[in-house]
mmCIF file of C-alpha atoms and ligand atoms in Angstrom:
data_model
loop_
_atom_site.group_PDB
_atom_site.id
_atom_site.type_symbol
_atom_site.label_atom_id
_atom_site.label_comp_id
_atom_site.label_asym_id
_atom_site.label_seq_id
_atom_site.Cartn_x
_atom_site.Cartn_y
_atom_site.Cartn_z
ATOM 1 C CA UNK G 1 18.382 6.471 29.409
ATOM 2 C CA UNK G 2 16.288 3.705 28.728
ATOM 3 C CA UNK G 3 14.379 0.984 29.973
ATOM 4 C CA UNK G 4 10.894 1.742 30.203
ATOM 5 C CA UNK G 5 9.129 1.098 26.698
ATOM 6 C CA UNK G 6 6.650 -0.786 29.024
ATOM 7 C CA UNK G 7 7.042 -4.617 29.108
ATOM 8 C CA UNK G 8 4.278 -5.214 26.576
ATOM 9 C CA UNK G 9 5.943 -3.551 23.733
ATOM 10 C CA UNK G 10 9.946 -5.092 24.455
ATOM 11 C CA UNK G 11 9.679 -7.236 21.962
ATOM 12 C CA UNK G 12 8.063 -5.026 18.822
ATOM 13 C CA UNK G 13 10.458 -5.281 15.830
ATOM 14 C CA UNK G 14 8.593 -1.438 14.038
ATOM 15 C CA UNK G 15 8.160 -1.531 10.460
ATOM 16 C CA UNK G 16 10.872 0.149 8.786
ATOM 17 C CA UNK G 17 10.109 2.594 6.077
ATOM 18 C CA UNK G 18 11.890 3.034 2.323
ATOM 19 C CA UNK G 19 14.777 5.253 2.992
ATOM 20 C CA UNK G 20 13.943 9.374 2.656
ATOM 21 C CA UNK G 21 17.224 10.755 1.574
ATOM 22 C CA UNK G 22 18.006 14.163 2.857
ATOM 23 C CA UNK G 23 20.650 15.533 0.289
ATOM 24 C CA UNK G 24 21.769 14.325 -2.352
ATOM 25 C CA UNK G 25 20.174 13.475 -5.821
ATOM 26 C CA UNK G 26 18.396 10.544 -6.196
ATOM 27 C CA UNK G 27 16.633 9.242 -8.704
ATOM 28 C CA UNK G 28 14.170 7.803 -5.924
ATOM 29 C CA UNK G 29 12.117 4.683 -6.960
ATOM 30 C CA UNK G 30 11.632 3.017 -3.469
ATOM 31 C CA UNK G 31 8.740 4.315 -1.894
ATOM 32 C CA UNK G 32 6.352 4.068 -4.604
ATOM 33 C CA UNK G 33 5.357 7.890 -4.782
ATOM 34 C CA UNK G 34 4.293 9.259 -8.138
ATOM 35 C CA UNK G 35 6.766 10.969 -10.336
ATOM 36 C CA UNK G 36 4.584 13.634 -10.336
ATOM 37 C CA UNK G 37 2.943 16.741 -8.360
ATOM 38 C CA UNK G 38 -0.313 16.358 -7.227
ATOM 39 C CA UNK G 39 -3.294 18.340 -9.357
ATOM 40 C CA UNK G 40 -3.255 22.145 -9.831
ATOM 41 C CA UNK G 41 -6.122 22.154 -8.231
ATOM 42 C CA UNK G 42 -4.437 20.658 -5.019
ATOM 43 C CA UNK G 43 -2.265 23.533 -4.859
ATOM 44 C CA UNK G 44 -4.451 26.224 -5.269
ATOM 45 C CA UNK G 45 -6.463 24.725 -2.402
ATOM 46 C CA UNK G 46 -3.810 24.417 -0.259
ATOM 47 C CA UNK G 47 -2.477 28.072 -0.575
ATOM 48 C CA UNK G 48 -5.775 30.122 -1.214
ATOM 49 C CA UNK G 49 -7.728 29.417 2.146
ATOM 50 C CA UNK G 50 -6.425 25.747 3.582
ATOM 51 C CA UNK G 51 -3.148 27.799 5.642
ATOM 52 C CA UNK G 52 -4.864 30.690 6.850
ATOM 53 C CA UNK G 53 -7.278 28.826 8.336
ATOM 54 C CA UNK G 54 -4.467 26.709 10.414
ATOM 55 C CA UNK G 55 -5.621 28.599 13.834
ATOM 56 C CA UNK G 56 -8.982 26.082 13.502
ATOM 57 C CA UNK G 57 -9.067 22.612 14.489
ATOM 58 C CA UNK G 58 -9.959 20.706 11.270
ATOM 59 C CA UNK G 59 -13.734 19.483 11.417
ATOM 60 C CA UNK G 60 -13.604 16.271 13.463
ATOM 61 C CA UNK G 61 -15.708 13.826 11.077
ATOM 62 C CA UNK G 62 -14.560 15.404 7.817
ATOM 63 C CA UNK G 63 -18.197 15.392 6.578
ATOM 64 C CA UNK G 64 -17.538 17.032 3.754
ATOM 65 C CA UNK G 65 -14.666 14.994 2.327
ATOM 66 C CA UNK G 66 -16.265 11.863 3.033
ATOM 67 C CA UNK G 67 -19.622 12.858 0.881
ATOM 68 C CA UNK G 68 -17.732 13.398 -1.687
ATOM 69 C CA UNK G 69 -15.382 10.481 -1.274
ATOM 70 C CA UNK G 70 -19.413 8.558 -0.962
ATOM 71 C CA UNK G 71 -20.349 10.206 -3.924
ATOM 72 C CA UNK G 72 -17.728 8.673 -5.972
ATOM 73 C CA UNK G 73 -17.571 5.583 -4.865
ATOM 74 C CA UNK G 74 -21.827 5.361 -5.023
ATOM 75 C CA UNK G 75 -22.035 4.915 -0.975
ATOM 76 C CA UNK G 76 -22.837 7.357 2.055
ATOM 77 C CA UNK G 77 -21.060 9.296 4.235
ATOM 78 C CA UNK G 78 -21.979 6.656 6.982
ATOM 79 C CA UNK G 79 -20.057 4.108 4.975
ATOM 80 C CA UNK G 80 -16.734 5.663 5.085
ATOM 81 C CA UNK G 81 -14.055 6.424 7.393
ATOM 82 C CA UNK G 82 -11.272 8.808 7.352
ATOM 83 C CA UNK G 83 -7.512 8.083 8.275
ATOM 84 C CA UNK G 84 -4.072 10.170 8.612
ATOM 85 C CA UNK G 85 -3.187 7.376 5.913
ATOM 86 C CA UNK G 86 -4.079 4.068 5.218
ATOM 87 C CA UNK G 87 -1.770 3.101 7.799
ATOM 88 C CA UNK G 88 -3.722 5.074 10.540
ATOM 89 C CA UNK G 89 -7.182 3.597 9.024
ATOM 90 C CA UNK G 90 -5.418 -0.075 9.063
ATOM 91 C CA UNK G 91 -4.733 0.775 12.826
ATOM 92 C CA UNK G 92 -8.071 1.637 13.956
ATOM 93 C CA UNK G 93 -9.249 -1.532 11.684
ATOM 94 C CA UNK G 94 -6.282 -3.990 13.936
ATOM 95 C CA UNK G 95 -7.690 -1.983 16.707
ATOM 96 C CA UNK G 96 -11.191 -2.389 16.074
ATOM 97 C CA UNK G 97 -11.261 -6.202 15.640
ATOM 98 C CA UNK G 98 -9.435 -8.392 15.988
ATOM 99 C CA UNK G 99 -8.840 -9.120 19.625
ATOM 100 C CA UNK G 100 -6.366 -12.923 21.437
ATOM 101 C CA UNK G 101 -9.725 -14.925 20.748
ATOM 102 C CA UNK G 102 -10.488 -14.012 16.817
ATOM 103 C CA UNK G 103 -6.988 -13.316 15.330
ATOM 104 C CA UNK G 104 -5.925 -12.878 12.278
ATOM 105 C CA UNK G 105 -4.443 -14.802 8.710
ATOM 106 C CA UNK G 106 -2.101 -12.617 5.872
ATOM 107 C CA UNK G 107 -0.178 -13.606 3.142
ATOM 108 C CA UNK G 108 3.662 -14.328 4.493
ATOM 109 C CA UNK G 109 4.795 -11.951 1.479
ATOM 110 C CA UNK G 110 2.825 -8.665 1.668
ATOM 111 C CA UNK G 111 2.943 -5.168 3.415
ATOM 112 C CA UNK G 112 5.061 -5.473 6.363
ATOM 113 C CA UNK G 113 2.996 -3.147 8.643
ATOM 114 C CA UNK G 114 0.244 -6.015 9.553
ATOM 115 C CA UNK G 115 2.608 -8.353 11.331
ATOM 116 C CA UNK G 116 3.997 -5.123 12.954
ATOM 117 C CA UNK G 117 -0.083 -3.828 14.503
ATOM 118 C CA UNK G 118 -0.995 -7.758 15.273
ATOM 119 C CA UNK G 119 2.165 -7.693 17.725
ATOM 120 C CA UNK G 120 1.520 -3.899 18.446
ATOM 121 C CA UNK G 121 -2.120 -4.785 19.579
ATOM 122 C CA UNK G 122 -1.061 -8.654 20.442
ATOM 123 C CA UNK G 123 -2.540 -10.046 18.191
ATOM 124 C CA UNK G 124 -2.154 -13.505 17.183
ATOM 125 C CA UNK G 125 -1.524 -14.068 13.726
ATOM 126 C CA UNK G 126 -0.540 -16.438 11.294
ATOM 127 C CA UNK G 127 1.192 -15.635 7.539
ATOM 128 C CA UNK G 128 -0.033 -18.030 4.360
ATOM 129 C CA UNK G 129 3.023 -18.668 2.069
ATOM 130 C CA UNK G 130 2.048 -17.361 -0.849
ATOM 131 C CA UNK G 131 2.314 -20.336 -4.070
ATOM 132 C CA UNK G 132 5.820 -20.563 -5.673
ATOM 133 C CA UNK G 133 5.119 -17.733 -8.689
ATOM 134 C CA UNK G 134 4.659 -15.179 -5.056
ATOM 135 C CA UNK G 135 0.898 -15.247 -5.815
ATOM 136 C CA UNK G 136 -1.387 -15.247 -3.372
ATOM 137 C CA UNK G 137 -3.712 -18.687 -3.524
ATOM 138 C CA UNK G 138 -6.993 -17.483 -2.796
ATOM 139 C CA UNK G 139 -8.383 -20.902 -1.578
ATOM 140 C CA UNK G 140 -6.028 -20.976 1.058
ATOM 141 C CA UNK G 141 -8.397 -17.849 2.690
ATOM 142 C CA UNK G 142 -11.803 -19.848 1.802
ATOM 143 C CA UNK G 143 -13.931 -20.737 4.700
ATOM 144 C CA UNK G 144 -10.853 -20.429 6.536
ATOM 145 C CA UNK G 145 -13.360 -18.917 9.624
ATOM 146 C CA UNK G 146 -10.515 -16.088 10.332
ATOM 147 C CA UNK G 147 -10.049 -12.360 10.039
ATOM 148 C CA UNK G 148 -8.373 -12.126 6.748
ATOM 149 C CA UNK G 149 -6.222 -9.195 5.755
ATOM 150 C CA UNK G 150 -5.061 -8.994 1.772
ATOM 151 C CA UNK G 151 -3.888 -6.210 -0.139
ATOM 152 C CA UNK G 152 -4.936 -6.527 -3.473
ATOM 153 C CA UNK G 153 -2.846 -5.911 -6.414
ATOM 154 C CA UNK G 154 -0.855 -7.225 -3.121
ATOM 155 C CA UNK G 155 2.871 -5.654 -2.419
ATOM 156 C CA UNK G 156 5.572 -6.102 -2.906
ATOM 157 C CA UNK G 157 4.924 -8.890 -5.906
ATOM 158 C CA UNK G 158 1.866 -5.869 -7.704
ATOM 159 C CA UNK G 159 -0.140 -9.721 -7.638
ATOM 160 C CA UNK G 160 -3.359 -9.194 -7.983
ATOM 161 C CA UNK G 161 -6.581 -11.166 -7.220
ATOM 162 C CA UNK G 162 -9.949 -10.954 -9.076
ATOM 163 C CA UNK G 163 -13.036 -10.083 -8.053
ATOM 164 C CA UNK G 164 -14.840 -13.521 -7.831
ATOM 165 C CA UNK G 165 -12.191 -14.743 -5.304
ATOM 166 C CA UNK G 166 -11.871 -12.036 -3.686
ATOM 167 C CA UNK G 167 -15.628 -12.403 -3.234
ATOM 168 C CA UNK G 168 -15.932 -16.080 -2.312
ATOM 169 C CA UNK G 169 -13.647 -15.626 0.464
ATOM 170 C CA UNK G 170 -16.085 -12.656 1.482
ATOM 171 C CA UNK G 171 -18.459 -14.865 1.159
ATOM 172 C CA UNK G 172 -17.050 -18.096 3.164
ATOM 173 C CA UNK G 173 -16.301 -16.182 6.356
ATOM 174 C CA UNK G 174 -19.567 -14.516 7.005
ATOM 175 C CA UNK G 175 -18.712 -14.430 10.632
ATOM 176 C CA UNK G 176 -15.318 -12.805 10.059
ATOM 177 C CA UNK G 177 -13.666 -9.775 8.469
ATOM 178 C CA UNK G 178 -12.060 -9.081 5.313
ATOM 179 C CA UNK G 179 -10.234 -6.742 4.784
ATOM 180 C CA UNK G 180 -8.466 -5.854 1.491
ATOM 181 C CA UNK G 181 -5.739 -2.669 1.310
ATOM 182 C CA UNK G 182 -6.758 -1.908 -2.348
ATOM 183 C CA UNK G 183 -3.244 1.150 -2.142
ATOM 184 C CA UNK G 184 -2.236 0.518 -5.836
ATOM 185 C CA UNK G 185 -6.059 -0.638 -7.200
ATOM 186 C CA UNK G 186 -6.271 2.642 -9.225
ATOM 187 C CA UNK G 187 -3.378 1.336 -11.758
ATOM 188 C CA UNK G 188 -5.120 -2.360 -11.739
ATOM 189 C CA UNK G 189 -8.263 -0.037 -13.016
ATOM 190 C CA UNK G 190 -10.447 -2.034 -10.537
ATOM 191 C CA UNK G 191 -12.139 -2.159 -6.923
ATOM 192 C CA UNK G 192 -13.765 -4.068 -4.497
ATOM 193 C CA UNK G 193 -15.033 -1.313 -3.572
ATOM 194 C CA UNK G 194 -18.964 -2.075 -4.851
ATOM 195 C CA UNK G 195 -18.437 -5.369 -3.718
ATOM 196 C CA UNK G 196 -18.949 -3.757 -0.185
ATOM 197 C CA UNK G 197 -22.523 -3.292 -0.734
ATOM 198 C CA UNK G 198 -23.352 -6.900 -0.508
ATOM 199 C CA UNK G 199 -20.901 -7.956 1.487
ATOM 200 C CA UNK G 200 -21.612 -6.943 5.381
ATOM 201 C CA UNK G 201 -17.977 -8.430 6.342
ATOM 202 C CA UNK G 202 -15.386 -6.362 3.629
ATOM 203 C CA UNK G 203 -13.495 -3.409 4.090
ATOM 204 C CA UNK G 204 -11.772 -1.920 2.086
ATOM 205 C CA UNK G 205 -8.837 0.644 3.109
ATOM 206 C CA UNK G 206 -7.967 3.011 0.329
ATOM 207 C CA UNK G 207 -5.180 5.994 0.234
ATOM 208 C CA UNK G 208 -4.240 8.850 -1.193
ATOM 209 C CA UNK G 209 -0.419 8.061 -1.267
ATOM 210 C CA UNK G 210 0.174 6.218 -4.504
ATOM 211 C CA UNK G 211 -1.912 6.965 -7.433
ATOM 212 C CA UNK G 212 -3.167 10.855 -5.455
ATOM 213 C CA UNK G 213 0.100 11.607 -5.502
ATOM 214 C CA UNK G 214 -0.538 13.499 -2.169
ATOM 215 C CA UNK G 215 1.915 10.656 0.360
ATOM 216 C CA UNK G 216 3.043 13.521 1.849
ATOM 217 C CA UNK G 217 -0.613 15.232 2.886
ATOM 218 C CA UNK G 218 -1.170 11.631 4.993
ATOM 219 C CA UNK G 219 -4.884 11.156 3.894
ATOM 220 C CA UNK G 220 -6.216 7.379 3.520
ATOM 221 C CA UNK G 221 -9.638 5.784 4.032
ATOM 222 C CA UNK G 222 -12.042 2.665 4.850
ATOM 223 C CA UNK G 223 -15.225 1.746 3.307
ATOM 224 C CA UNK G 224 -17.819 -0.405 4.301
ATOM 225 C CA UNK G 225 -21.246 -1.476 5.901
ATOM 226 C CA UNK G 226 -22.063 1.195 8.331
ATOM 227 C CA UNK G 227 -21.981 -0.685 11.080
ATOM 228 C CA UNK G 228 -17.922 -1.337 10.374
ATOM 229 C CA UNK G 229 -17.275 2.348 9.619
ATOM 230 C CA UNK G 230 -19.074 2.806 12.789
ATOM 231 C CA UNK G 231 -16.950 0.911 14.940
ATOM 232 C CA UNK G 232 -13.851 2.151 13.367
ATOM 233 C CA UNK G 233 -15.561 6.187 13.885
ATOM 234 C CA UNK G 234 -15.792 5.036 17.787
ATOM 235 C CA UNK G 235 -11.787 3.755 17.596
ATOM 236 C CA UNK G 236 -10.371 7.038 15.743
ATOM 237 C CA UNK G 237 -12.388 9.388 17.972
ATOM 238 C CA UNK G 238 -10.851 7.406 21.155
ATOM 239 C CA UNK G 239 -7.737 7.531 19.702
ATOM 240 C CA UNK G 240 -7.294 10.984 17.905
ATOM 241 C CA UNK G 241 -10.907 13.201 16.585
ATOM 242 C CA UNK G 242 -8.675 15.543 14.886
ATOM 243 C CA UNK G 243 -6.633 12.999 12.670
ATOM 244 C CA UNK G 244 -7.076 14.468 9.477
ATOM 245 C CA UNK G 245 -5.474 17.521 9.329
ATOM 246 C CA UNK G 246 -7.695 20.402 7.836
ATOM 247 C CA UNK G 247 -5.066 21.403 4.883
ATOM 248 C CA UNK G 248 -5.330 17.518 3.773
ATOM 249 C CA UNK G 249 -8.962 17.706 3.846
ATOM 250 C CA UNK G 250 -8.876 20.383 1.709
ATOM 251 C CA UNK G 251 -6.590 18.722 -1.202
ATOM 252 C CA UNK G 252 -8.121 15.491 -0.891
ATOM 253 C CA UNK G 253 -11.475 17.016 -1.961
ATOM 254 C CA UNK G 254 -9.155 18.721 -4.764
ATOM 255 C CA UNK G 255 -7.823 15.742 -5.486
ATOM 256 C CA UNK G 256 -11.130 13.881 -6.186
ATOM 257 C CA UNK G 257 -12.190 16.484 -8.418
ATOM 258 C CA UNK G 258 -9.068 16.419 -10.718
ATOM 259 C CA UNK G 259 -9.718 12.874 -12.322
ATOM 260 C CA UNK G 260 -8.992 13.645 -15.536
ATOM 261 C CA UNK G 261 -4.973 14.646 -14.208
ATOM 262 C CA UNK G 262 -4.800 11.768 -12.183
ATOM 263 C CA UNK G 263 -6.656 9.434 -15.078
ATOM 264 C CA UNK G 264 -3.964 10.790 -17.488
ATOM 265 C CA UNK G 265 -1.595 10.018 -15.121
ATOM 266 C CA UNK G 266 -2.044 6.340 -14.249
ATOM 267 C CA UNK G 267 -2.768 5.908 -18.133
ATOM 268 C CA UNK G 268 1.046 7.156 -18.274
ATOM 269 C CA UNK G 269 2.411 5.595 -15.349
ATOM 270 C CA UNK G 270 0.985 1.868 -16.555
ATOM 271 C CA UNK G 271 2.624 2.404 -19.849
ATOM 272 C CA UNK G 272 6.068 3.326 -18.664
ATOM 273 C CA UNK G 273 5.232 0.323 -16.132
ATOM 274 C CA UNK G 274 4.968 -1.728 -19.009
ATOM 275 C CA UNK G 275 7.728 -0.898 -21.220
ATOM 276 C CA UNK G 276 10.222 -1.298 -18.304
ATOM 277 C CA UNK G 277 8.639 -4.620 -17.946
ATOM 278 C CA UNK G 278 9.745 -5.872 -21.244
ATOM 279 C CA UNK G 279 12.903 -3.742 -21.032
ATOM 280 C CA UNK G 280 14.086 -6.111 -18.119
ATOM 281 C CA UNK G 281 12.899 -8.755 -18.974
ATOM 282 C CA UNK G 282 15.879 -7.786 -22.096
ATOM 283 C CA UNK G 283 18.279 -7.574 -19.438
ATOM 284 C CA UNK G 284 17.712 -11.778 -18.366
ATOM 285 C CA UNK G 285 15.538 -10.319 -15.420
ATOM 286 C CA UNK G 286 12.266 -12.646 -14.241
ATOM 287 C CA UNK G 287 9.414 -10.629 -13.221
ATOM 288 C CA UNK G 288 6.595 -10.945 -11.325
ATOM 289 C CA UNK G 289 3.194 -9.542 -13.019
ATOM 290 C CA UNK G 290 2.552 -6.651 -11.096
ATOM 291 C CA UNK G 291 -0.877 -4.496 -11.591
ATOM 292 C CA UNK G 292 0.167 -1.890 -9.235
ATOM 293 C CA UNK G 293 3.205 1.419 -10.067
ATOM 294 C CA UNK G 294 6.270 -0.542 -9.268
ATOM 295 C CA UNK G 295 8.257 -3.777 -10.663
ATOM 296 C CA UNK G 296 9.181 -6.931 -8.665
ATOM 297 C CA UNK G 297 12.307 -7.993 -10.667
ATOM 298 C CA UNK G 298 15.248 -10.407 -9.658
ATOM 299 C CA UNK G 299 18.235 -11.489 -12.175
ATOM 300 C CA UNK G 300 19.289 -14.983 -12.233
ATOM 301 C CA UNK G 301 22.886 -14.492 -12.118
ATOM 302 C CA UNK G 302 23.262 -11.146 -9.784
ATOM 303 C CA UNK G 303 22.539 -11.259 -6.175
ATOM 304 C CA UNK G 304 19.626 -8.832 -4.870
ATOM 305 C CA UNK G 305 22.275 -7.008 -2.833
ATOM 306 C CA UNK G 306 24.225 -6.707 -5.629
ATOM 307 C CA UNK G 307 22.088 -4.986 -7.700
ATOM 308 C CA UNK G 308 20.256 -3.342 -4.577
ATOM 309 C CA UNK G 309 23.770 -1.433 -4.164
ATOM 310 C CA UNK G 310 25.213 -1.145 -7.936
ATOM 311 C CA UNK G 311 21.763 1.317 -8.167
ATOM 312 C CA UNK G 312 22.651 2.881 -4.788
ATOM 313 C CA UNK G 313 26.049 4.088 -6.573
ATOM 314 C CA UNK G 314 24.623 4.952 -9.706
ATOM 315 C CA UNK G 315 21.870 7.278 -7.540
ATOM 316 C CA UNK G 316 18.948 5.252 -7.828
ATOM 317 C CA UNK G 317 17.491 3.720 -4.793
ATOM 318 C CA UNK G 318 14.800 0.881 -4.996
ATOM 319 C CA UNK G 319 13.501 -1.570 -2.419
ATOM 320 C CA UNK G 320 14.923 -4.631 -0.786
ATOM 321 C CA UNK G 321 13.537 -7.054 1.650
ATOM 322 C CA UNK G 322 15.779 -9.098 3.571
ATOM 323 C CA UNK G 323 12.657 -11.614 5.012
ATOM 324 C CA UNK G 324 11.308 -13.915 3.894
ATOM 325 C CA UNK G 325 14.531 -15.826 2.335
ATOM 326 C CA UNK G 326 12.251 -16.527 -0.287
ATOM 327 C CA UNK G 327 12.058 -12.465 -1.862
ATOM 328 C CA UNK G 328 15.803 -11.542 -0.456
ATOM 329 C CA UNK G 329 16.996 -11.306 -4.525
ATOM 330 C CA UNK G 330 14.219 -9.344 -5.382
ATOM 331 C CA UNK G 331 14.003 -5.701 -5.819
ATOM 332 C CA UNK G 332 11.123 -3.668 -5.489
ATOM 333 C CA UNK G 333 10.911 -0.518 -8.429
ATOM 334 C CA UNK G 334 8.958 2.050 -8.264
ATOM 335 C CA UNK G 335 7.500 3.415 -11.674
ATOM 336 C CA UNK G 336 9.060 6.527 -12.204
ATOM 337 C CA UNK G 337 8.951 8.608 -15.469
ATOM 338 C CA UNK G 338 10.166 7.739 -18.519
ATOM 339 C CA UNK G 339 13.643 9.255 -18.325
ATOM 340 C CA UNK G 340 13.974 7.702 -14.514
ATOM 341 C CA UNK G 341 13.260 3.946 -15.381
ATOM 342 C CA UNK G 342 15.363 4.838 -18.948
ATOM 343 C CA UNK G 343 18.756 5.209 -16.053
ATOM 344 C CA UNK G 344 17.309 2.410 -14.262
ATOM 345 C CA UNK G 345 18.010 0.412 -17.234
ATOM 346 C CA UNK G 346 21.152 1.531 -18.482
ATOM 347 C CA UNK G 347 22.338 1.611 -14.978
ATOM 348 C CA UNK G 348 21.305 -2.255 -14.592
ATOM 349 C CA UNK G 349 22.697 -3.144 -18.068
ATOM 350 C CA UNK G 350 25.844 -1.966 -16.443
ATOM 351 C CA UNK G 351 26.040 -3.964 -13.097
ATOM 352 C CA UNK G 352 24.919 -6.731 -14.911
ATOM 353 C CA UNK G 353 27.571 -6.983 -17.040
ATOM 354 C CA UNK G 354 30.120 -6.027 -14.325
ATOM 355 C CA UNK G 355 29.041 -8.774 -12.488
ATOM 356 C CA UNK G 356 28.684 -11.042 -14.533
ATOM 357 C CA UNK G 357 32.339 -11.105 -15.876
ATOM 358 C CA UNK G 358 33.770 -10.572 -12.567
ATOM 359 C CA UNK G 359 31.919 -14.115 -11.938
ATOM 360 C CA UNK G 360 33.974 -15.632 -14.474
ATOM 361 C CA UNK G 361 37.475 -14.450 -13.669
HETATM 362 C C1 PLP E 401 1.920 2.684 0.682
HETATM 363 C C2 PLP E 401 0.872 1.743 1.498
HETATM 364 C C3 PLP E 401 -0.190 1.592 2.313
HETATM 365 C C4 PLP E 401 -0.181 3.006 3.499
HETATM 366 O O1 PLP E 401 -0.483 4.249 2.879
HETATM 367 P P1 PLP E 401 -0.210 5.473 3.626
HETATM 368 O O2 PLP E 401 -1.751 5.809 3.346
HETATM 369 O O3 PLP E 401 0.693 6.357 3.353
HETATM 370 O O4 PLP E 401 -0.236 5.303 5.114
HETATM 371 C C5 PLP E 401 -0.948 0.370 3.003
HETATM 372 N N1 PLP E 401 -1.092 -0.253 2.346
HETATM 373 C C6 PLP E 401 0.064 -0.753 1.004
HETATM 374 C C7 PLP E 401 -0.014 -2.189 0.227
HETATM 375 C C8 PLP E 401 0.866 0.268 1.129
HETATM 376 O O5 PLP E 401 1.713 -0.240 0.072
#
């Protein structure tokens, strides 16, 4: 049975997530998850009570976790709105603030969900080409009088804007919303959250999926001026007032209290990232200057598709994108453990060797 999808959705092309293989023993470097489990305190929060309270609804305002996040960021509870993953927070923001009159702009090379959300809600959008180096050009967003969404560091390049650039963009579009998606900010060791105190139009979106090792728990949030957060809350409570489940609320609080556990592992991920980048350069790869928990790389002689397929055959999953055309040759590689990255580098060396020899035949 088909053909019942309402006409306004007939041309939607939904977001396609990276593969989550069922069977098989893959080294999984394709969806920017952490190679480490959540902190021990998270696991004990989940087993010592959260599960036995699943007969009750969660606190619909999530106040306990929001207070902890507020304290962590030096903000107030009224400055934080929780989401079932930051994808949901982004969906609430698009629905709350962007419409046919005002539209939204974002880079052409960025997180694919922005385009999908704009299409879902019928929001006109413009995709601004990134520069030659694949970096976002901040000048393109200064004084444009448009709503703006920027991932910082950007995905899938990992390249980050400076806080000065973000401030300039927010300052020069005072009547419009500027959203900074900080999914990877902990790996870049800086955040635009403090700027939300000075700039009423700035919203920062964060997630527990990447740097808190809780992708499966689904937790994200927005930080910003209380008027904007109030508007997001209006949308959230009109859509799903119990959007964050009680186990996740408790897991989130425990993760936030395990700063040392995460801090140590962020340092490890950053140092493995930088060592892996050097190893790939040694194999002839060109890389962006990624400040995230992934690398973005292409080889001058071997097409991205051949590298991707070769790695998959070797049991290693990475990600590549067909569009825009400019990045079709590139691979996005999540930073795993030392051992996983060694296996990746060895597999790539073998693939390149074979491909280059074949090309010369
Ligand atoms: C992973 C990612 C998200 C989504 O995170 P969830 O909290 O898991 O929904 C949002 N934005 C960017 C840029 C991401 O890479």
